[in-house]
GROMACS .gro file of C-alpha atoms in nm:
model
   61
    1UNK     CA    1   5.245   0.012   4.410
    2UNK     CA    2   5.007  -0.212   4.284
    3UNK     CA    3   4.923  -0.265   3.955
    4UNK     CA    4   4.577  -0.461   3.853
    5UNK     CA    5   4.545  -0.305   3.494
    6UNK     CA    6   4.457  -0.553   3.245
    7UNK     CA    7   4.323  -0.799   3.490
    8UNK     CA    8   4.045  -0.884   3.236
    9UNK     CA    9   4.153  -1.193   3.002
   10UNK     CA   10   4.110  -1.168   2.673
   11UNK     CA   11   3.810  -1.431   2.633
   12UNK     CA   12   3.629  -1.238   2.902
   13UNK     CA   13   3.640  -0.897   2.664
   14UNK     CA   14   3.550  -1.066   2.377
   15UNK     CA   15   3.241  -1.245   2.580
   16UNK     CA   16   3.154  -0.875   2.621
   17UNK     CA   17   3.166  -0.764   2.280
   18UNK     CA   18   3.024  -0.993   2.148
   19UNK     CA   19   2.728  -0.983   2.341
   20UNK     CA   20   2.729  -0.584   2.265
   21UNK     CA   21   2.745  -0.668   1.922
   22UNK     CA   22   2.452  -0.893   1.964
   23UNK     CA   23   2.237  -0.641   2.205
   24UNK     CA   24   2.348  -0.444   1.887
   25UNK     CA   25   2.150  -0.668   1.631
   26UNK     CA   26   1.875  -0.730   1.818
   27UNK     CA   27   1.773  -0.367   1.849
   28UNK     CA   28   1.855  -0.312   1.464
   29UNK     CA   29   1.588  -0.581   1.417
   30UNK     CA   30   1.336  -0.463   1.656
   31UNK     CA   31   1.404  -0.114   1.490
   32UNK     CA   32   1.349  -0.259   1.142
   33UNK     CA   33   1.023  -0.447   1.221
   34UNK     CA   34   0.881  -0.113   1.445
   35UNK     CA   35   0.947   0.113   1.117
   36UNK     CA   36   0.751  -0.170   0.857
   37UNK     CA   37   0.487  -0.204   1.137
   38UNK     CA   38   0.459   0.162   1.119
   39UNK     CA   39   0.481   0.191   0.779
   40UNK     CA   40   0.175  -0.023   0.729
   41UNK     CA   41  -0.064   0.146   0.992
   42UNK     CA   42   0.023   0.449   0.890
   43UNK     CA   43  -0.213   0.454   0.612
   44UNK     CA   44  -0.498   0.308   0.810
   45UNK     CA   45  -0.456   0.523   1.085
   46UNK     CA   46  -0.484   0.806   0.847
   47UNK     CA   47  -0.858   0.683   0.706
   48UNK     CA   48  -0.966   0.612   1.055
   49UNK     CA   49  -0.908   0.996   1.169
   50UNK     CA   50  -1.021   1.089   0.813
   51UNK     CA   51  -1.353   0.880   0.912
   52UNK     CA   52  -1.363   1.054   1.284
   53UNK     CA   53  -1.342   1.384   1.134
   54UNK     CA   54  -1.597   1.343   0.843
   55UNK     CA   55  -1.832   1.163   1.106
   56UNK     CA   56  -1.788   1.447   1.342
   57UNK     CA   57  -1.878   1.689   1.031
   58UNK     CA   58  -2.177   1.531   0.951
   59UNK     CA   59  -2.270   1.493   1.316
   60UNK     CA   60  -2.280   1.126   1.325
   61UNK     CA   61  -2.047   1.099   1.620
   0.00000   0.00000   0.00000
């Protein structure tokens, strides 16, 4: 029988987890600036359908 279990070295799996870990950070990051981005349009994005739908009221659309 042949066994070829644990045929990854150790440096090789912790090359992989670390770059998981990284991957990891990266999209932590991405998340974090996405939600502020967000988080700051939001408001605007609010006024300009609050604009739309009093323009559309007054029939100035």
């Amino acid at each position: 029988m042949n066994d070829t279990r644990g045929a990854l070295e150790v440096e090789t799996l912790l090359k992989i987890v670390l770059a998981l870990v990284a991957i990891m950070l990266v999209i932590e990051i991405l998340d974090a600036l996405i939600t502020g981005l967000i988080g700051l349009l939001q408001p605007l994005l609010m006024l300009a359908i609050l604009a739309v739908i009093v323009l559309w009221l007054f029939d100035r659309l």
